[in-house]
Amino acid sequence: MSTQLHSSSAITIRSLSKHYGGLAALDDFSLEVERGSIFGLLGPNGAGKTTLIRILTTLMRQSSGEVRVEGLDPRTHGREIRSLIGVVSQENSLDRYLTARENLELHARLHGMDAGRYRRRIDDLMELMGLSGRQHDLPESYSGGMQRRLVIVRALLHEPRLLFLDEPTTGLDPQSRRAVWEYISSIAGSMTIFLTTHYLEEAEHLCDRIAIMDHGRLIALGSSQELKDKLTGGTVYQIEFNDQVGRYAGLLGGMACVREMQVSGQTVCVGLESWECLSEVVTALNGASVRRISLKERTLEDVFMDLTGKGVRE
Ligand SMILES: Nc1ncnc2c1ncn2[C@@H]1O[C@H](COP(=O)(O)OP(=O)(O)OP(=O)(O)O)[C@@H](O)[C@H]1O
Ligand SMILES: [Mg+2]
């Protein structure tokens, strides 16, 4: 395979596997990430997200399969890749003996930035993330959310072409999370962003494309809307009755176009094959005393739970 394969993609992953002893953390995983997009990777605890990011960011080698980052193979072009990427790892890895600003300056020098350029950039980014007032303090005196924002500033300092964010907003309060979202949205298009998250709302809000993985395997891929359309199995309507709910539930449950049904109190939720079935349902309900029929929007969280189940992971 040539190193320039799929140069239109920022990231190419082919049949990637990673074993820790007998455990397959990644299992025949393939994916393309388009340049300039915001890509979200979702999956329960232990799904393999961090393992994948470690391989892409040159911190770990795969057991088998191929990876290209900006056309480069991490096994042979680690140094080049590291100069092109910014990484926010799952754990904040800050030097505890240096102040926040010194942490950033060290990072800038390691990336060969000259002082004039990095000083200005540090000022701007610290201001943007609301950290200017605390820049001369040690990171351990920061709250968890401030440390997270500092790590994000550090990852952006050298103007990477590709930004990896492993759960960037875990532990952030809603204000800080929104600030990070706003920043990520504002730089969208200027670089490729690959993020993992447990916040489905975050993926929905930010990402052009979303992959859902579990047990090291890719199980779904598409835009948030595509995933919802494709995977929720048609549309769900909520029908509230004034009376005789049992009788009409029985009737609806026997209809061919009703895929699934749940009754709670006076309300019946029916999952239909497609929205066209609604007229059949309305005809069947002729004479019933219906208080309200409403469309129940499925969320990305519904899709996620359908695909990955309800069991708690490691
Ligand atoms: N260094 C390691 N040695 C052995 N097993 C590991 C190691 N790192 C990860 N694993 C295992 O590999 C699997 C994938 O872990 P990984 O950290 O990639 O998951 P994740 O999707 O990032 O989970 P989380 O959402 O909890 O961060 C898990 O079963 C984990 O226990
Ligand atoms: Mg992880």
CSV table of C-alpha atoms and ligand atoms in Angstrom, one decimal:
chain,number,residue,atom,x,y,z
A,1,MET,CA,0.0,0.0,0.0
A,2,SER,CA,1.5,3.4,-0.9
A,3,THR,CA,1.8,6.0,1.7
A,4,GLN,CA,-0.2,8.5,-0.3
A,5,LEU,CA,-3.3,6.3,-0.6
A,6,HIS,CA,-6.6,8.2,-0.2
A,7,SER,CA,-4.9,11.6,0.1
A,8,SER,CA,-8.4,13.3,0.0
A,9,SER,CA,-9.1,11.8,3.4
A,10,ALA,CA,-7.5,13.1,6.5
A,11,ILE,CA,-7.7,9.7,8.1
A,12,THR,CA,-7.9,6.3,6.5
A,13,ILE,CA,-8.3,3.2,8.6
A,14,ARG,CA,-8.4,-0.3,7.0
A,15,SER,CA,-9.2,-3.5,8.8
A,16,LEU,CA,-7.5,-2.3,11.9
A,17,SER,CA,-7.1,-4.7,14.9
A,18,LYS,CA,-5.4,-4.3,18.2
A,19,HIS,CA,-5.1,-7.0,20.8
A,20,TYR,CA,-4.2,-6.7,24.4
A,21,GLY,CA,-3.3,-10.3,25.2
A,22,GLY,CA,-6.5,-12.2,24.3
A,23,LEU,CA,-8.7,-9.1,24.2
A,24,ALA,CA,-9.5,-7.5,20.8
A,25,ALA,CA,-9.8,-3.8,21.7
A,26,LEU,CA,-10.1,-3.1,17.9
A,27,ASP,CA,-11.5,-5.7,15.6
A,28,ASP,CA,-11.4,-5.3,11.8
A,29,PHE,CA,-12.2,-1.6,12.1
A,30,SER,CA,-12.4,0.5,8.9
A,31,LEU,CA,-13.2,4.2,8.5
A,32,GLU,CA,-12.5,7.2,6.3
A,33,VAL,CA,-12.6,10.7,7.8
A,34,GLU,CA,-13.0,13.6,5.3
A,35,ARG,CA,-10.6,16.5,5.5
A,36,GLY,CA,-12.1,19.6,7.1
A,37,SER,CA,-14.9,17.7,8.8
A,38,ILE,CA,-15.8,17.2,12.4
A,39,PHE,CA,-16.1,13.5,13.1
A,40,GLY,CA,-17.5,12.1,16.2
A,41,LEU,CA,-16.8,8.6,17.6
A,42,LEU,CA,-19.3,7.3,20.1
A,43,GLY,CA,-19.2,4.0,22.0
A,44,PRO,CA,-19.8,2.7,25.6
A,45,ASN,CA,-16.9,2.4,28.1
A,46,GLY,CA,-14.3,0.0,26.8
A,47,ALA,CA,-15.5,0.1,23.2
A,48,GLY,CA,-12.0,0.9,21.9
A,49,LYS,CA,-12.2,4.7,21.3
A,50,THR,CA,-9.0,5.6,23.2
A,51,THR,CA,-7.1,2.7,21.7
A,52,LEU,CA,-8.0,4.0,18.2
A,53,ILE,CA,-6.9,7.5,19.0
A,54,ARG,CA,-3.6,6.2,20.5
A,55,ILE,CA,-2.8,4.4,17.3
A,56,LEU,CA,-3.8,7.4,15.1
A,57,THR,CA,-1.7,9.8,17.2
A,58,THR,CA,1.4,7.5,17.0
A,59,LEU,CA,1.4,6.5,20.7
A,60,MET,CA,0.7,2.9,20.1
A,61,ARG,CA,1.0,0.3,17.2
A,62,GLN,CA,-1.7,-1.8,15.8
A,63,SER,CA,-1.6,-5.6,15.8
A,64,SER,CA,-2.7,-5.6,12.1
A,65,GLY,CA,-4.4,-3.4,9.5
A,66,GLU,CA,-3.4,-0.1,7.9
A,67,VAL,CA,-3.7,3.5,9.0
A,68,ARG,CA,-3.0,6.7,7.2
A,69,VAL,CA,-3.1,10.2,8.8
A,70,GLU,CA,-2.8,12.9,6.2
A,71,GLY,CA,-1.5,10.2,3.9
A,72,LEU,CA,1.2,9.1,6.3
A,73,ASP,CA,1.7,5.8,8.1
A,74,PRO,CA,2.1,6.3,11.9
A,75,ARG,CA,4.5,3.4,12.1
A,76,THR,CA,7.0,5.0,9.8
A,77,HIS,CA,6.2,8.7,9.8
A,78,GLY,CA,5.5,9.3,13.5
A,79,ARG,CA,7.5,12.6,13.8
A,80,GLU,CA,5.8,14.1,10.7
A,81,ILE,CA,2.4,13.1,11.9
A,82,ARG,CA,3.1,14.5,15.4
A,83,SER,CA,3.9,17.9,13.9
A,84,LEU,CA,0.6,18.0,12.0
A,85,ILE,CA,-1.7,17.0,14.9
A,86,GLY,CA,-3.0,18.4,18.1
A,87,VAL,CA,-4.1,15.9,20.8
A,88,VAL,CA,-6.3,16.3,23.8
A,89,SER,CA,-6.0,12.9,25.6
A,90,GLN,CA,-8.6,11.5,27.9
A,91,GLU,CA,-6.4,12.3,30.9
A,92,ASN,CA,-5.1,15.8,31.3
A,93,SER,CA,-1.3,15.4,31.0
A,94,LEU,CA,0.1,18.7,32.3
A,95,ASP,CA,3.4,19.3,33.9
A,96,ARG,CA,2.6,20.0,37.5
A,97,TYR,CA,5.8,21.8,38.2
A,98,LEU,CA,5.3,24.4,35.5
A,99,THR,CA,2.7,27.2,35.5
A,100,ALA,CA,-0.1,27.1,33.0
A,101,ARG,CA,1.7,29.5,30.8
A,102,GLU,CA,5.0,27.7,31.1
A,103,ASN,CA,3.2,24.5,30.1
A,104,LEU,CA,2.1,26.2,26.9
A,105,GLU,CA,5.5,27.8,26.2
A,106,LEU,CA,7.2,24.4,26.6
A,107,HIS,CA,4.8,22.9,24.1
A,108,ALA,CA,5.3,25.7,21.6
A,109,ARG,CA,9.0,25.4,21.8
A,110,LEU,CA,8.8,21.6,21.3
A,111,HIS,CA,6.9,22.4,18.1
A,112,GLY,CA,9.6,24.8,17.0
A,113,MET,CA,7.5,27.9,17.2
A,114,ASP,CA,9.3,31.2,17.6
A,115,ALA,CA,8.6,33.3,20.7
A,116,GLY,CA,6.9,36.2,18.9
A,117,ARG,CA,4.4,33.9,17.4
A,118,TYR,CA,3.6,31.7,20.4
A,119,ARG,CA,3.3,34.6,22.9
A,120,ARG,CA,0.6,36.2,20.9
A,121,ARG,CA,-1.2,32.9,20.3
A,122,ILE,CA,-1.0,32.0,23.9
A,123,ASP,CA,-2.5,35.4,24.9
A,124,ASP,CA,-5.3,35.0,22.4
A,125,LEU,CA,-6.2,31.4,23.2
A,126,MET,CA,-6.0,31.9,27.0
A,127,GLU,CA,-8.3,34.9,26.6
A,128,LEU,CA,-10.8,32.9,24.5
A,129,MET,CA,-10.9,30.1,27.0
A,130,GLY,CA,-11.3,32.4,30.0
A,131,LEU,CA,-7.9,31.5,31.5
A,132,SER,CA,-5.9,34.7,31.2
A,133,GLY,CA,-6.3,35.7,34.8
A,134,ARG,CA,-4.9,32.4,36.1
A,135,GLN,CA,-2.1,31.9,33.5
A,136,HIS,CA,0.8,32.1,36.1
A,137,ASP,CA,-0.8,29.6,38.5
A,138,LEU,CA,0.2,25.9,38.7
A,139,PRO,CA,-2.3,23.6,36.9
A,140,GLU,CA,-3.0,21.7,40.0
A,141,SER,CA,-4.6,24.8,41.5
A,142,TYR,CA,-7.0,24.8,38.6
A,143,SER,CA,-10.4,23.2,38.7
A,144,GLY,CA,-10.9,20.1,36.6
A,145,GLY,CA,-12.8,22.2,34.0
A,146,MET,CA,-10.0,24.8,33.8
A,147,GLN,CA,-7.4,22.1,33.3
A,148,ARG,CA,-9.4,20.6,30.5
A,149,ARG,CA,-9.6,24.0,28.8
A,150,LEU,CA,-5.9,24.5,29.3
A,151,VAL,CA,-5.2,21.2,27.6
A,152,ILE,CA,-7.4,22.2,24.7
A,153,VAL,CA,-5.4,25.5,24.4
A,154,ARG,CA,-2.2,23.5,24.3
A,155,ALA,CA,-3.4,21.2,21.6
A,156,LEU,CA,-4.3,24.1,19.4
A,157,LEU,CA,-1.2,26.2,20.0
A,158,HIS,CA,0.8,25.1,17.0
A,159,GLU,CA,-2.1,25.4,14.6
A,160,PRO,CA,-2.5,21.7,13.9
A,161,ARG,CA,-4.1,20.4,10.7
A,162,LEU,CA,-5.8,17.7,12.5
A,163,LEU,CA,-7.2,17.9,16.1
A,164,PHE,CA,-7.9,14.7,18.1
A,165,LEU,CA,-10.1,15.2,21.2
A,166,ASP,CA,-10.7,12.2,23.4
A,167,GLU,CA,-13.7,13.2,25.5
A,168,PRO,CA,-12.9,16.9,25.4
A,169,THR,CA,-15.8,18.0,27.6
A,170,THR,CA,-16.0,15.3,30.2
A,171,GLY,CA,-16.1,16.9,33.6
A,172,LEU,CA,-16.9,20.4,32.3
A,173,ASP,CA,-19.9,22.4,33.6
A,174,PRO,CA,-22.5,23.4,31.0
A,175,GLN,CA,-21.0,26.9,30.5
A,176,SER,CA,-17.5,25.5,29.8
A,177,ARG,CA,-18.9,22.8,27.6
A,178,ARG,CA,-20.8,25.4,25.5
A,179,ALA,CA,-17.6,27.5,25.3
A,180,VAL,CA,-15.7,24.5,24.0
A,181,TRP,CA,-18.5,23.8,21.5
A,182,GLU,CA,-18.5,27.3,20.3
A,183,TYR,CA,-14.8,27.3,19.8
A,184,ILE,CA,-14.8,24.0,18.0
A,185,SER,CA,-17.7,25.2,15.7
A,186,SER,CA,-15.7,28.5,15.1
A,187,ILE,CA,-12.7,26.6,13.8
A,188,ALA,CA,-14.7,24.0,11.8
A,189,GLY,CA,-13.5,23.7,8.3
A,190,SER,CA,-10.1,25.1,9.0
A,191,MET,CA,-8.9,21.8,10.3
A,192,THR,CA,-10.1,18.2,10.6
A,193,ILE,CA,-11.5,17.4,14.1
A,194,PHE,CA,-11.8,13.9,15.4
A,195,LEU,CA,-13.5,13.6,18.7
A,196,THR,CA,-14.9,11.0,21.0
A,197,THR,CA,-17.7,11.7,23.4
A,198,HIS,CA,-20.3,10.2,25.7
A,199,TYR,CA,-22.5,13.2,25.2
A,200,LEU,CA,-24.8,12.3,22.4
A,201,GLU,CA,-26.0,15.9,22.3
A,202,GLU,CA,-22.5,17.0,21.8
A,203,ALA,CA,-22.0,14.7,18.8
A,204,GLU,CA,-25.4,15.8,17.4
A,205,HIS,CA,-24.6,19.5,17.9
A,206,LEU,CA,-21.0,19.4,16.5
A,207,CYS,CA,-20.3,16.5,14.2
A,208,ASP,CA,-20.8,16.3,10.4
A,209,ARG,CA,-20.5,12.5,10.7
A,210,ILE,CA,-20.8,10.1,13.5
A,211,ALA,CA,-19.5,6.6,14.0
A,212,ILE,CA,-20.9,4.3,16.7
A,213,MET,CA,-18.6,1.5,17.8
A,214,ASP,CA,-18.8,-1.3,20.3
A,215,HIS,CA,-16.5,-4.2,21.3
A,216,GLY,CA,-13.8,-2.8,18.9
A,217,ARG,CA,-16.1,-2.9,15.9
A,218,LEU,CA,-17.8,-0.2,13.8
A,219,ILE,CA,-21.6,-0.7,14.1
A,220,ALA,CA,-23.1,2.4,12.5
A,221,LEU,CA,-21.9,5.4,10.5
A,222,GLY,CA,-23.6,8.5,9.1
A,223,SER,CA,-24.8,12.0,10.0
A,224,SER,CA,-26.9,12.3,13.1
A,225,GLN,CA,-30.1,12.6,11.0
A,226,GLU,CA,-29.1,9.6,8.8
A,227,LEU,CA,-28.4,7.5,11.9
A,228,LYS,CA,-31.8,8.4,13.4
A,229,ASP,CA,-33.6,7.8,10.1
A,230,LYS,CA,-31.9,4.5,9.3
A,231,LEU,CA,-31.7,2.9,12.7
A,232,THR,CA,-34.9,3.9,14.5
A,233,GLY,CA,-37.0,1.8,12.2
A,234,GLY,CA,-39.6,4.2,10.9
A,235,THR,CA,-41.6,6.7,12.9
A,236,VAL,CA,-43.1,6.6,16.3
A,237,TYR,CA,-46.4,8.2,17.1
A,238,GLN,CA,-47.9,8.8,20.5
A,239,ILE,CA,-51.6,8.4,20.7
A,240,GLU,CA,-53.4,9.6,23.8
A,241,PHE,CA,-56.9,8.2,24.3
A,242,ASN,CA,-59.7,9.6,26.5
A,243,ASP,CA,-61.0,6.1,27.1
A,244,GLN,CA,-61.0,2.5,25.9
A,245,VAL,CA,-57.3,2.4,25.6
A,246,GLY,CA,-57.1,-1.4,26.0
A,247,ARG,CA,-59.5,-2.0,23.1
A,248,TYR,CA,-57.6,0.2,20.7
A,249,ALA,CA,-54.2,-1.0,21.8
A,250,GLY,CA,-55.4,-4.5,20.9
A,251,LEU,CA,-56.5,-3.3,17.5
A,252,LEU,CA,-53.3,-1.4,16.8
A,253,GLY,CA,-51.2,-4.3,18.0
A,254,GLY,CA,-52.7,-6.5,15.4
A,255,MET,CA,-52.0,-4.2,12.4
A,256,ALA,CA,-49.3,-5.3,9.9
A,257,CYS,CA,-47.7,-1.8,9.6
A,258,VAL,CA,-47.3,-1.5,13.4
A,259,ARG,CA,-43.8,-2.7,14.2
A,260,GLU,CA,-43.8,-2.1,18.0
A,261,MET,CA,-46.2,-0.9,20.6
A,262,GLN,CA,-46.0,0.3,24.2
A,263,VAL,CA,-48.9,1.2,26.4
A,264,SER,CA,-48.6,3.4,29.4
A,265,GLY,CA,-51.7,4.8,31.1
A,266,GLN,CA,-54.0,6.3,28.5
A,267,THR,CA,-51.2,6.6,25.9
A,268,VAL,CA,-50.2,4.2,23.2
A,269,CYS,CA,-46.8,4.5,21.4
A,270,VAL,CA,-46.7,2.9,18.0
A,271,GLY,CA,-43.7,2.4,15.9
A,272,LEU,CA,-44.8,2.4,12.2
A,273,GLU,CA,-43.0,1.0,9.2
A,274,SER,CA,-43.1,4.4,7.6
A,275,TRP,CA,-45.1,7.6,8.0
A,276,GLU,CA,-47.5,6.6,5.2
A,277,CYS,CA,-48.9,4.0,7.6
A,278,LEU,CA,-50.4,6.8,9.7
A,279,SER,CA,-53.5,7.0,7.5
A,280,GLU,CA,-54.2,3.3,8.1
A,281,VAL,CA,-53.8,3.9,11.8
A,282,VAL,CA,-56.2,6.8,11.7
A,283,THR,CA,-58.8,4.8,9.8
A,284,ALA,CA,-58.5,2.0,12.3
A,285,LEU,CA,-59.1,4.5,15.1
A,286,ASN,CA,-62.4,5.7,13.5
A,287,GLY,CA,-64.9,6.3,16.3
A,288,ALA,CA,-62.2,6.3,19.1
A,289,SER,CA,-62.1,9.2,21.5
A,290,VAL,CA,-58.6,10.5,20.8
A,291,ARG,CA,-57.2,13.4,22.8
A,292,ARG,CA,-54.0,13.8,20.8
A,293,ILE,CA,-51.7,12.2,18.2
A,294,SER,CA,-48.1,13.4,18.2
A,295,LEU,CA,-44.9,12.5,16.4
A,296,LYS,CA,-42.3,11.3,18.9
A,297,GLU,CA,-38.9,12.5,17.8
A,298,ARG,CA,-36.3,9.8,18.3
A,299,THR,CA,-33.0,11.0,19.7
A,300,LEU,CA,-29.5,9.9,18.9
A,301,GLU,CA,-29.5,8.5,22.4
A,302,ASP,CA,-32.3,6.2,21.4
A,303,VAL,CA,-30.2,5.0,18.4
A,304,PHE,CA,-27.2,4.5,20.7
A,305,MET,CA,-29.1,2.5,23.2
A,306,ASP,CA,-30.8,0.4,20.5
A,307,LEU,CA,-27.4,-0.5,19.1
A,308,THR,CA,-25.3,-1.0,22.2
A,309,GLY,CA,-27.9,-2.3,24.6
A,310,LYS,CA,-28.6,-1.3,28.2
A,311,GLY,CA,-26.0,-3.3,30.1
A,312,VAL,CA,-23.4,-1.3,32.0
A,313,ARG,CA,-19.8,-1.7,30.8
A,314,GLU,CA,-16.5,-1.8,32.6
B,1,LIG,N1,-3.1,-0.9,28.1
B,1,LIG,C1,-4.0,-1.8,28.1
B,1,LIG,N2,-3.8,-3.1,28.5
B,1,LIG,C2,-4.8,-4.0,28.5
B,1,LIG,N3,-6.1,-3.8,28.1
B,1,LIG,C3,-6.4,-2.5,27.7
B,1,LIG,C4,-5.4,-1.5,27.7
B,1,LIG,N4,-5.9,-0.3,27.3
B,1,LIG,C5,-7.2,-0.6,27.1
B,1,LIG,N5,-7.5,-1.9,27.3
B,1,LIG,C6,-8.8,-2.6,27.1
B,1,LIG,O1,-9.2,-2.4,25.8
B,1,LIG,C7,-10.6,-2.1,25.7
B,1,LIG,C8,-10.8,-0.8,25.0
B,1,LIG,O2,-10.3,0.2,25.9
B,1,LIG,P1,-10.4,1.8,25.4
B,1,LIG,O3,-9.7,2.5,26.5
B,1,LIG,O4,-9.9,1.9,24.1
B,1,LIG,O5,-12.0,2.0,25.5
B,1,LIG,P2,-12.7,3.4,25.4
B,1,LIG,O6,-13.8,3.2,24.3
B,1,LIG,O7,-11.8,4.6,25.2
B,1,LIG,O8,-13.5,3.5,26.8
B,1,LIG,P3,-13.9,4.8,27.7
B,1,LIG,O9,-15.2,5.3,27.2
B,1,LIG,O10,-14.1,4.1,29.1
B,1,LIG,O11,-12.8,5.7,27.7
B,1,LIG,C9,-11.1,-2.2,27.1
B,1,LIG,O12,-11.6,-3.5,27.3
B,1,LIG,C10,-9.9,-2.0,28.0
B,1,LIG,O13,-10.0,-2.6,29.2
B,2,MG,MG,-11.4,6.2,26.4
